[in-house]
CSV table of C-alpha atoms in Angstrom, one decimal:
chain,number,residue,atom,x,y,z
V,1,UNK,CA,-56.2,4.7,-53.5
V,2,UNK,CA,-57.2,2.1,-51.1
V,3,UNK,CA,-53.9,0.6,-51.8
V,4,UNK,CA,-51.9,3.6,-50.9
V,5,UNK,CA,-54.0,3.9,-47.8
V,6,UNK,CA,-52.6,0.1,-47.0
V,7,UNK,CA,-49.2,0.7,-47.7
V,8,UNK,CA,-49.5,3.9,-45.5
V,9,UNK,CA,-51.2,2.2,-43.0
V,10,UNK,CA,-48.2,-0.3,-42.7
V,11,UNK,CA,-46.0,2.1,-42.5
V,12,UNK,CA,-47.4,3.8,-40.2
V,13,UNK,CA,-47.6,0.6,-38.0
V,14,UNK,CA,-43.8,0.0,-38.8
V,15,UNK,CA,-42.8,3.4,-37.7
V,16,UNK,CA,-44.7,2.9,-34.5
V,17,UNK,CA,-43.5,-0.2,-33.7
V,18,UNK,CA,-39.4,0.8,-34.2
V,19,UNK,CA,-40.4,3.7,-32.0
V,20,UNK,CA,-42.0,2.0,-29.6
V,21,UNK,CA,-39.1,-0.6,-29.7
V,22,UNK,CA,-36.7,2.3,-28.9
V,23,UNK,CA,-38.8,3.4,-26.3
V,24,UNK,CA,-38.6,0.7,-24.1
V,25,UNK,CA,-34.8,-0.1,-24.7
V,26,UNK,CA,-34.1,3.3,-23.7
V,27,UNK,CA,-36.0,3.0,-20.9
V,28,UNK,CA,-34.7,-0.3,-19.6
V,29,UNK,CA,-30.8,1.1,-20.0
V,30,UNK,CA,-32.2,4.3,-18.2
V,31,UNK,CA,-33.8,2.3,-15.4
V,32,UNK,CA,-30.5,0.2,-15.9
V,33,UNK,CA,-28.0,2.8,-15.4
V,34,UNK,CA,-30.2,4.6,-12.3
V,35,UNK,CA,-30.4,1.2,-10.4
V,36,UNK,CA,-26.2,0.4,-10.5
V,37,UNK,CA,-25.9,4.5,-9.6
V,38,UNK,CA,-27.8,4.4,-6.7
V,39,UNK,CA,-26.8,0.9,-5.3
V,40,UNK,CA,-22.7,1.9,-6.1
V,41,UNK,CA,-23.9,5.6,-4.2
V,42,UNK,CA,-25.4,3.5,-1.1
V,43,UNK,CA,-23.2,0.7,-1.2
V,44,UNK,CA,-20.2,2.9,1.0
V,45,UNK,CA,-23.0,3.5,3.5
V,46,UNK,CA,-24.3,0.0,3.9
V,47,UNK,CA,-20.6,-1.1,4.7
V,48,UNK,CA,-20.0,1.3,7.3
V,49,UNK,CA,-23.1,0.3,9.0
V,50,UNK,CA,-22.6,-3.1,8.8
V,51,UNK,CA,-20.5,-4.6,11.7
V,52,UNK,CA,-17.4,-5.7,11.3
V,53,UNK,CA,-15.7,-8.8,13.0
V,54,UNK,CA,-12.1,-8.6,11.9
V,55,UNK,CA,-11.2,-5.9,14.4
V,56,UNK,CA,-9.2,-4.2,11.7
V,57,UNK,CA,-10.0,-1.0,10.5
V,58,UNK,CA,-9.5,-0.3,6.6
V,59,UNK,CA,-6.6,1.4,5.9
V,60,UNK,CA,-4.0,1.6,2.4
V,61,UNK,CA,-0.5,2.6,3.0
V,62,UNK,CA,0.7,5.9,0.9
V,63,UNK,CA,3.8,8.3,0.9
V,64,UNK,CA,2.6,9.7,3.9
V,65,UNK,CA,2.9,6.1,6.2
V,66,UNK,CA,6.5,6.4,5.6
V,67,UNK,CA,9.5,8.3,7.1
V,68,UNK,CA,12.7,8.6,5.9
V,69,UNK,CA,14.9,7.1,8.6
V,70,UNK,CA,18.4,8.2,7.5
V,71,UNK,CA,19.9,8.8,3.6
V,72,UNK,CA,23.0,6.2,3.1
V,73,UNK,CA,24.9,7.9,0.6
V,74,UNK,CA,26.8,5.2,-1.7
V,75,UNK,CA,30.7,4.6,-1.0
V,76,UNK,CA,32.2,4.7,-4.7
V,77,UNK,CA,35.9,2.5,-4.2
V,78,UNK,CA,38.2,4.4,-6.6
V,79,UNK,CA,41.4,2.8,-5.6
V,80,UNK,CA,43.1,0.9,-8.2
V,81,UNK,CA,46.9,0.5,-10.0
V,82,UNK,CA,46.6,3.2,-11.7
V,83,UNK,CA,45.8,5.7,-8.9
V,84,UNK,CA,48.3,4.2,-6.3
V,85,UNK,CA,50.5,5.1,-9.1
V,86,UNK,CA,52.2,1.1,-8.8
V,87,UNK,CA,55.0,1.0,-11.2
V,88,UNK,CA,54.7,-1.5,-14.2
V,89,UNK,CA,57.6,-2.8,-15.5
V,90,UNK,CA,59.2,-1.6,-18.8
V,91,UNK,CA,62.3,-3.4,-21.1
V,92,UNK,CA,64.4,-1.3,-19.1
V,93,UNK,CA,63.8,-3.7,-16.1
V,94,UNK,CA,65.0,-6.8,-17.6
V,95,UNK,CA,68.3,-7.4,-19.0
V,96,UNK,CA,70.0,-9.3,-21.8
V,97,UNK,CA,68.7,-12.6,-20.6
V,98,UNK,CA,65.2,-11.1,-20.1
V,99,UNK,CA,65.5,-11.6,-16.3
V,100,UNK,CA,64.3,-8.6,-14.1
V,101,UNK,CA,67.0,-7.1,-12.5
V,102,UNK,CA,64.6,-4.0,-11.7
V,103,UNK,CA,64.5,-3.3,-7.8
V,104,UNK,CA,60.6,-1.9,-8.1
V,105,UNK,CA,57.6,-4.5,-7.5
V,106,UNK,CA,54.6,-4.2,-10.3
V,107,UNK,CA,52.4,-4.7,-7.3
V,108,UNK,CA,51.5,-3.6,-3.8
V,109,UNK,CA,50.8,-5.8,-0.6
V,110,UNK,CA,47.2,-6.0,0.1
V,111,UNK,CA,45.0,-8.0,1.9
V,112,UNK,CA,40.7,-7.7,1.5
V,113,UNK,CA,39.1,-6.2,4.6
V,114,UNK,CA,35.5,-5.1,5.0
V,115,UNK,CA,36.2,-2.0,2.5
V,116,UNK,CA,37.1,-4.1,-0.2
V,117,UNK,CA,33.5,-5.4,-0.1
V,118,UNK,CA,30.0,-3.5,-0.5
V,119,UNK,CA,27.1,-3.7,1.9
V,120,UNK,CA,26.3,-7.1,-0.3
V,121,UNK,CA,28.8,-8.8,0.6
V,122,UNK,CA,30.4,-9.0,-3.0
V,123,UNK,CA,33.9,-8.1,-3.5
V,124,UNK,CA,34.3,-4.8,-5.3
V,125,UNK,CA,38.0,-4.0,-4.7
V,126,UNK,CA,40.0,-4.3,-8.2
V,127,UNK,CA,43.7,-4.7,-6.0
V,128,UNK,CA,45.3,-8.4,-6.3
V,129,UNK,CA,44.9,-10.2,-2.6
V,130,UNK,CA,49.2,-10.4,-2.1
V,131,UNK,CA,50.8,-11.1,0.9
V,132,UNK,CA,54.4,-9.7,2.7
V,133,UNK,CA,57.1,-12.5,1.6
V,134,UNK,CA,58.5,-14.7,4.0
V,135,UNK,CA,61.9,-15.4,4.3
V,136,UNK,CA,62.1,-19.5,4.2
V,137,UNK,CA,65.3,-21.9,4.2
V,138,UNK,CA,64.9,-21.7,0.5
V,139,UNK,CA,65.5,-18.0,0.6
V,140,UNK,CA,69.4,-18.4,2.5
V,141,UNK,CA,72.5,-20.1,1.1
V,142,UNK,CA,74.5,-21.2,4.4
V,143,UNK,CA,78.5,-21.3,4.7
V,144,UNK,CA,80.4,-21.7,7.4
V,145,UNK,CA,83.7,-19.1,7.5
V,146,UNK,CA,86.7,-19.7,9.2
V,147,UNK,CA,86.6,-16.2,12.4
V,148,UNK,CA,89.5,-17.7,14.7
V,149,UNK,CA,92.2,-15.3,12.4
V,150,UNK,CA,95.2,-18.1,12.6
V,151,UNK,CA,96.7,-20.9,10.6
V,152,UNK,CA,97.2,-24.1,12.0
V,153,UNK,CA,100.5,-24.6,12.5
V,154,UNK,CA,102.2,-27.5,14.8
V,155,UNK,CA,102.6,-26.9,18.3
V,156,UNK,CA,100.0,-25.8,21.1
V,157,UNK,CA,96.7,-25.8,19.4
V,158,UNK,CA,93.9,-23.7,20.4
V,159,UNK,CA,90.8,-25.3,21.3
V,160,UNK,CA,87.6,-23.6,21.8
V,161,UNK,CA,88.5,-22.9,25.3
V,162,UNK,CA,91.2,-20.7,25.0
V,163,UNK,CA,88.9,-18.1,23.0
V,164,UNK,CA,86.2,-15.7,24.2
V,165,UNK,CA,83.5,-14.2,22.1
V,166,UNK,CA,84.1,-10.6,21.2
V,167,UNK,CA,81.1,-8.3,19.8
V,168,UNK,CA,82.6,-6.8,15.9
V,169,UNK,CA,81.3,-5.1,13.4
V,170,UNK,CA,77.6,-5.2,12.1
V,171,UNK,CA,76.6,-8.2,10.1
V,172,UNK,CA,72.7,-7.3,9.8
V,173,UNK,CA,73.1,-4.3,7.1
V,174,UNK,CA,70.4,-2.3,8.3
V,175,UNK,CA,70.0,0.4,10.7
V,176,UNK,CA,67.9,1.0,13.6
V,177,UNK,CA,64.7,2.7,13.1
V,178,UNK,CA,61.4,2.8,15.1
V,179,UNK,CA,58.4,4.1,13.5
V,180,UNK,CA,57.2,7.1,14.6
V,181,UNK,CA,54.4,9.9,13.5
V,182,UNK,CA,56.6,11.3,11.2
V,183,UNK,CA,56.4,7.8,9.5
V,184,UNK,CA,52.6,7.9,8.3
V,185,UNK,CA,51.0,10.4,6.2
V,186,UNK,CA,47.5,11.2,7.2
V,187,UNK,CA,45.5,8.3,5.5
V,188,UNK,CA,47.7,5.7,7.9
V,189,UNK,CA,50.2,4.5,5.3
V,190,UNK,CA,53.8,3.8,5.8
V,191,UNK,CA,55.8,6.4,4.1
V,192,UNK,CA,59.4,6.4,5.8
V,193,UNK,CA,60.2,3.7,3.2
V,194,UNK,CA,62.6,1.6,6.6
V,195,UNK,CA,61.4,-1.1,8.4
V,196,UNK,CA,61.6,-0.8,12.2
V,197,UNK,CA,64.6,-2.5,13.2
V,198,UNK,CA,66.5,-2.8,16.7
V,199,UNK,CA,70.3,-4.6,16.2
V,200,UNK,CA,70.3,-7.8,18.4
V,201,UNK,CA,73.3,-10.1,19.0
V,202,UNK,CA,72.7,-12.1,15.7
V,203,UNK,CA,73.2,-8.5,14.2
V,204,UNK,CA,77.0,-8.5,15.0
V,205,UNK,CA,79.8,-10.3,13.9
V,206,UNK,CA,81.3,-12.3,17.1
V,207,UNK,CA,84.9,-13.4,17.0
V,208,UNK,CA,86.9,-15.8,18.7
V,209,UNK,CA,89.5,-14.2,21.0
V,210,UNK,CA,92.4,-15.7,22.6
V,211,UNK,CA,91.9,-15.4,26.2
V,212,UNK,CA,94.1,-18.5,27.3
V,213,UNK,CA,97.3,-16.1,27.6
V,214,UNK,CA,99.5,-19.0,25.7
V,215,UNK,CA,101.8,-19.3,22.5
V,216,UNK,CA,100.9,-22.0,20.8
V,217,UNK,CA,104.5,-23.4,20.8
V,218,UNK,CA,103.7,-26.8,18.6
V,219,UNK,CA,101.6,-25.1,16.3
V,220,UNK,CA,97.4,-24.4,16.0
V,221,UNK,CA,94.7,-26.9,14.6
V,222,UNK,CA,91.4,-25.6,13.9
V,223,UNK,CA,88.5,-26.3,15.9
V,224,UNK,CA,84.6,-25.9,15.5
V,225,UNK,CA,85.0,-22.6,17.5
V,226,UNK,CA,87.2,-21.8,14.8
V,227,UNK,CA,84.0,-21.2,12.5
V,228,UNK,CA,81.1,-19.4,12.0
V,229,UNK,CA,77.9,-20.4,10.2
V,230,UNK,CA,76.4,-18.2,8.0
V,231,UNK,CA,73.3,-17.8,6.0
V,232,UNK,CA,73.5,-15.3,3.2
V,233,UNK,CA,70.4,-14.2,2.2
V,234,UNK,CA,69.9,-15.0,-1.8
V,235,UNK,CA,66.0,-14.5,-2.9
V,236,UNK,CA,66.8,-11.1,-3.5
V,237,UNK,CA,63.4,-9.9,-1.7
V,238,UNK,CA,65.5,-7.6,1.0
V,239,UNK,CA,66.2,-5.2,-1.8
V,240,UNK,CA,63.0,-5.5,-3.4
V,241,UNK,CA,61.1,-1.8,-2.7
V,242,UNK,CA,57.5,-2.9,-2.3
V,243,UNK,CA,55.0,-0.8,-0.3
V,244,UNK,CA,51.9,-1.9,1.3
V,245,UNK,CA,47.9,-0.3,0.5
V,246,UNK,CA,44.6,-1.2,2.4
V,247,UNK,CA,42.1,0.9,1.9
V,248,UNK,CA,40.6,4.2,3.9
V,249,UNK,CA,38.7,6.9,3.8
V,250,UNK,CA,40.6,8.6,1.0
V,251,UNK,CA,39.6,6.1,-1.1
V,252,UNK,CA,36.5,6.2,-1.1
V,253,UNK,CA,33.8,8.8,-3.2
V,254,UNK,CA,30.6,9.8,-2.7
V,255,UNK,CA,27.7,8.0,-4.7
V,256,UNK,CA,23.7,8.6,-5.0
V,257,UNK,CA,22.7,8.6,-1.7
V,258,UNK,CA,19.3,6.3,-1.3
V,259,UNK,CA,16.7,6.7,1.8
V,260,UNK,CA,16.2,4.3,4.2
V,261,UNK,CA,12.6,4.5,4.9
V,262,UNK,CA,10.7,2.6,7.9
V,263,UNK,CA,6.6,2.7,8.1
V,264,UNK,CA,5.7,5.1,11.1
V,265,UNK,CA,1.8,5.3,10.5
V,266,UNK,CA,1.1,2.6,13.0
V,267,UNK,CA,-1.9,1.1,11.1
V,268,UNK,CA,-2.0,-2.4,9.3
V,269,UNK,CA,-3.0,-2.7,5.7
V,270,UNK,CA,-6.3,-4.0,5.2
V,271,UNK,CA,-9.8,-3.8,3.2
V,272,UNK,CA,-12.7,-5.0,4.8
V,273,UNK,CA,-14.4,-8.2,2.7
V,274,UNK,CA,-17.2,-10.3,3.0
V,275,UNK,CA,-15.5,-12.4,5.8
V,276,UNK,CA,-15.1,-9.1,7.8
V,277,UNK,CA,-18.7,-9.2,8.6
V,278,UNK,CA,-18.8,-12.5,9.9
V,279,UNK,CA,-19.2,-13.1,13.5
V,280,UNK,CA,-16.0,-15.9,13.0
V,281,UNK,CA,-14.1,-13.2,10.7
V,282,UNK,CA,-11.1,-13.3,13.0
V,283,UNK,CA,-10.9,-17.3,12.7
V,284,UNK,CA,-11.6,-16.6,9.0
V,285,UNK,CA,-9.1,-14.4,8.6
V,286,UNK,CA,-6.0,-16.6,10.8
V,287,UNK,CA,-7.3,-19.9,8.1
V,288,UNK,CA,-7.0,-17.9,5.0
V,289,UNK,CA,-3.5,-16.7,6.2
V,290,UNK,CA,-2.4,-20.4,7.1
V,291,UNK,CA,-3.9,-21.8,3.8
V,292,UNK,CA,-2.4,-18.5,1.5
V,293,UNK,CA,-5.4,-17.8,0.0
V,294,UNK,CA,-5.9,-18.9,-3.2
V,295,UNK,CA,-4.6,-22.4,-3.0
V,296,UNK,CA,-6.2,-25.8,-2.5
V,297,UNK,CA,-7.7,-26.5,0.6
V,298,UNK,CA,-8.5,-29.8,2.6
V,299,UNK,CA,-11.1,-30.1,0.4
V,300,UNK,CA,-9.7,-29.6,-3.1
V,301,UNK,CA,-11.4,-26.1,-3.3
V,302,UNK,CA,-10.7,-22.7,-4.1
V,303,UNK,CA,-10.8,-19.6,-2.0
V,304,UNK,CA,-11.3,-16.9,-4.7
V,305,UNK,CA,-10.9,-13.7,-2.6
V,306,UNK,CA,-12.9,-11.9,-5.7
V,307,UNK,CA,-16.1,-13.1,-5.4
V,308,UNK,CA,-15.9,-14.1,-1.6
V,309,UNK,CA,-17.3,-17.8,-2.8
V,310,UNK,CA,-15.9,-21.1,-3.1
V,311,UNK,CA,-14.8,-22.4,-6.5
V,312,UNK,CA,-13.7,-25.4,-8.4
V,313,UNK,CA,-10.2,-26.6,-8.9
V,314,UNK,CA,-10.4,-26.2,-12.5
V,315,UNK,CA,-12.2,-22.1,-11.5
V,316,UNK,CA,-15.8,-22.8,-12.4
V,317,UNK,CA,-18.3,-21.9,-10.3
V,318,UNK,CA,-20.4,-24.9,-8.4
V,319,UNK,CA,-23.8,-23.4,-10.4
V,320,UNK,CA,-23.1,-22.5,-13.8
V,321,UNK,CA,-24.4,-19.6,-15.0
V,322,UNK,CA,-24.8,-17.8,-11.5
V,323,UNK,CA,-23.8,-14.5,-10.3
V,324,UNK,CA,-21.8,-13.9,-6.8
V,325,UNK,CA,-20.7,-10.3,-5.4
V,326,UNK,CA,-22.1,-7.0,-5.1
V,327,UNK,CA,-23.3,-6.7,-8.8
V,328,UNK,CA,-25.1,-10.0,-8.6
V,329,UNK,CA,-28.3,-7.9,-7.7
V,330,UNK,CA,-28.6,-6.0,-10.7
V,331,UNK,CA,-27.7,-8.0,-13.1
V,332,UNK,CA,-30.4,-10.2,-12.1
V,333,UNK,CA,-33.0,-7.1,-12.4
V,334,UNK,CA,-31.5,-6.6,-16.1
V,335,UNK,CA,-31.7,-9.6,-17.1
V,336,UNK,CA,-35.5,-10.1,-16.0
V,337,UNK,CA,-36.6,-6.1,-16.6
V,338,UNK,CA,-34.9,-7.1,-21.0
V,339,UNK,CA,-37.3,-10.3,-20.5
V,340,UNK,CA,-40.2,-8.2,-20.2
V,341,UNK,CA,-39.3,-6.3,-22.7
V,342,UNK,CA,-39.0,-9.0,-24.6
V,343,UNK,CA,-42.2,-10.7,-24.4
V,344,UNK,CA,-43.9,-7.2,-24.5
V,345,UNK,CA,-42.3,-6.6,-28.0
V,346,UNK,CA,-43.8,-10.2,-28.9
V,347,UNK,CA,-47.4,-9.2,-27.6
V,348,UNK,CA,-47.2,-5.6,-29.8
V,349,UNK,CA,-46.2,-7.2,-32.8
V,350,UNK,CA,-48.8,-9.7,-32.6
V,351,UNK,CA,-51.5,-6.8,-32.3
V,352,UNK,CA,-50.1,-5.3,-35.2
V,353,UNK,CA,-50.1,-8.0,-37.5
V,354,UNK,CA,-53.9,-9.2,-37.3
V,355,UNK,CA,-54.2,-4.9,-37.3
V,356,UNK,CA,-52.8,-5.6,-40.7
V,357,UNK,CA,-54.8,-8.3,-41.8
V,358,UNK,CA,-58.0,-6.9,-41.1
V,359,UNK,CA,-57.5,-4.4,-43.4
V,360,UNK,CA,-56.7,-6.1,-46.0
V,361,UNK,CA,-59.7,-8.9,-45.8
V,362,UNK,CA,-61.6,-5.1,-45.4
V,363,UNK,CA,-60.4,-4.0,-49.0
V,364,UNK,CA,-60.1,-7.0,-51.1
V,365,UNK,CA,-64.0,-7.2,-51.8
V,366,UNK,CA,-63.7,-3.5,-52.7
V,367,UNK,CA,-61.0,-4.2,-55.1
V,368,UNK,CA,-62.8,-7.3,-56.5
V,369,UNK,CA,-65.6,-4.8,-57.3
């Protein structure tokens, strides 16, 4: 019976301990969790009474700092080939020698303006850069053609004196056009299909004339007045039909439009930090923007904007083991409140153990008996 008494006793001591264990662990996370409460409650109202030296006033930009200035809607170029409707050549337009002997070009003239490029910069227009062709030397095959209209014969010759030019027929083969408003449809483009054209001298045939009044009694010899230079044109361009595009208004869709938005609240971002209640904040504040905070400074250190104290190059602190910032506080009065605790545990358990083994130095004569 003693024995059970013992064992009951023990447990009894156990039990006590484990809830008395509990106890103050509970009671250390309660005092815990009331301490950080009330300092994170306070902590708004010890900022706003502290002065501030950064003459800035905190402030986070949201939707509302921004208005919409103007919606760009996108410009969608939709001009190509195939819409311009550009004939494409077929076997039709070549014959048996597989040269083109069609009198359509596969292309338009077209030269890049600011259309053919976005608000980039980058070209977006899918029409070849071509240019109107040129009419060079190469283009002409020149001949000079005998216009005086006599033989040579012996007797009086002719010389270039006894002629006079005399205006003929028209050489040119085109016909006089100016371009009017009946020449452009309503996008700009050409659409008459002539070229504007007003006949010059060069666009007649001049002849020699006799003027001299004489027979030529001994016969004629031909002269240079006697001839005419002419350059036939061979390149084949002038009855090429090739029309010109640049690009308007009509080719052109509408996109997603996007919104141009500028700030219009006025206020700079900002968020008040330890330097803000610093007497030198606004020095503070100019070095940490020249130095970009967060990289080296003149003296190989660290500004960590975090924890508002200087670190290491490597990110240590300069006292292991330390806390810095607002929570530094309390965990310092954890740490030391669990200490307690601690060596209270210690103190209890030591009770409880001689408890223990005066009651057994207490039975064992008993038992002996």
């Amino acid at each position: 019976m003693e024995k059970k008494l013992l064992e009951r006793a023990k447990a009894f001591l156990n039990a006590h301990r484990s809830q008395s264990i509990w106890y103050r662990v509970m009671c250390v996370m309660a005092s815990l969790v009331v301490f950080v409460t009330t300092y994170m409650l306070i902590l708004p109202a010890i900022t706003m009474e502290k002065e501030t030296y950064c003459g800035l006033e905190e402030h986070t930009h949201t939707e509302e700092c921004y208005q919409v200035l103007e919606s760009i809607p996108e410009r969608v170029l939709s001009c190509d080939y195939e819409t311009l409707q550009v004939h494409q050549h077929t076997d039709a337009c070549y014959g048996e020698n597989h040269n083109l002997i069609c009198s359509r070009a596969a292309y338009v003239i077209h030269t890049h303006d600011a259309n053919c490029y976005n608000a980039d910069g980058i070209l977006i227009c899918t029409l070849p850069e071509i240019k109107a062709h040129q009419h060079t030397d190469a283009c002409y095959i020149t001949e000079q053609v005998l216009v005086c209209g006599q033989q040579e014969t012996v007797g009086h010759t002719h010389d270039s004196g006894c002629y006079m030019k005399e205006k003929g027929g028209l050489i040119c083969g085109q016909q006089e056009h100016t371009h009017g408003d009946g020449c452009y449809d309503e996008n700009g483009q050409l659409t008459c299909g002539q070229q504007e054209h007003t006949h010059q001298d060069d666009c007649y045939q001049w002849e020699d004339v006799l003027s001299c009044g004489q027979t030529e009694q001994a016969g004629h010899t031909h002269s240079a007045g006697c001839y005419e230079t002419r350059k036939t044109l061979i390149c084949g361009y002038d009855k090429l039909q090739v029309s010109a595009h640049q690009h308007g208004a009509g080719c052109f869709r509408t996109g997603t439009a996007e919104d141009v938005k500028v700030l219009s609240c006025g206020q700079t971002e900002h968020h008040h930090s330890e330097v803000c209640y610093q007497e030198n904040a606004a020095e503070l504040l100019l070095e940490q923007e020249a130095q970009n905070v967060g990289l080296l400074d003149e003296e190989g250190l660290i500004e960590d904007p975090d924890m508002n104290v200087p670190a290491q190059a490597d990110g240590s602190l300069p006292e292991a083991g330390r806390a810095y910032g607002p929570g530094a506080a309390a965990e310092e009065a954890a740490e030391t409140e669990t200490e307690t605790v601690r060596h209270s545990e210690t103190e209890e358990i030591s009770a409880e153990a001689e408890i223990i083994e005066e009651a057994e130095a207490e039975t064992e004569p008993e038992i002996e008996t």
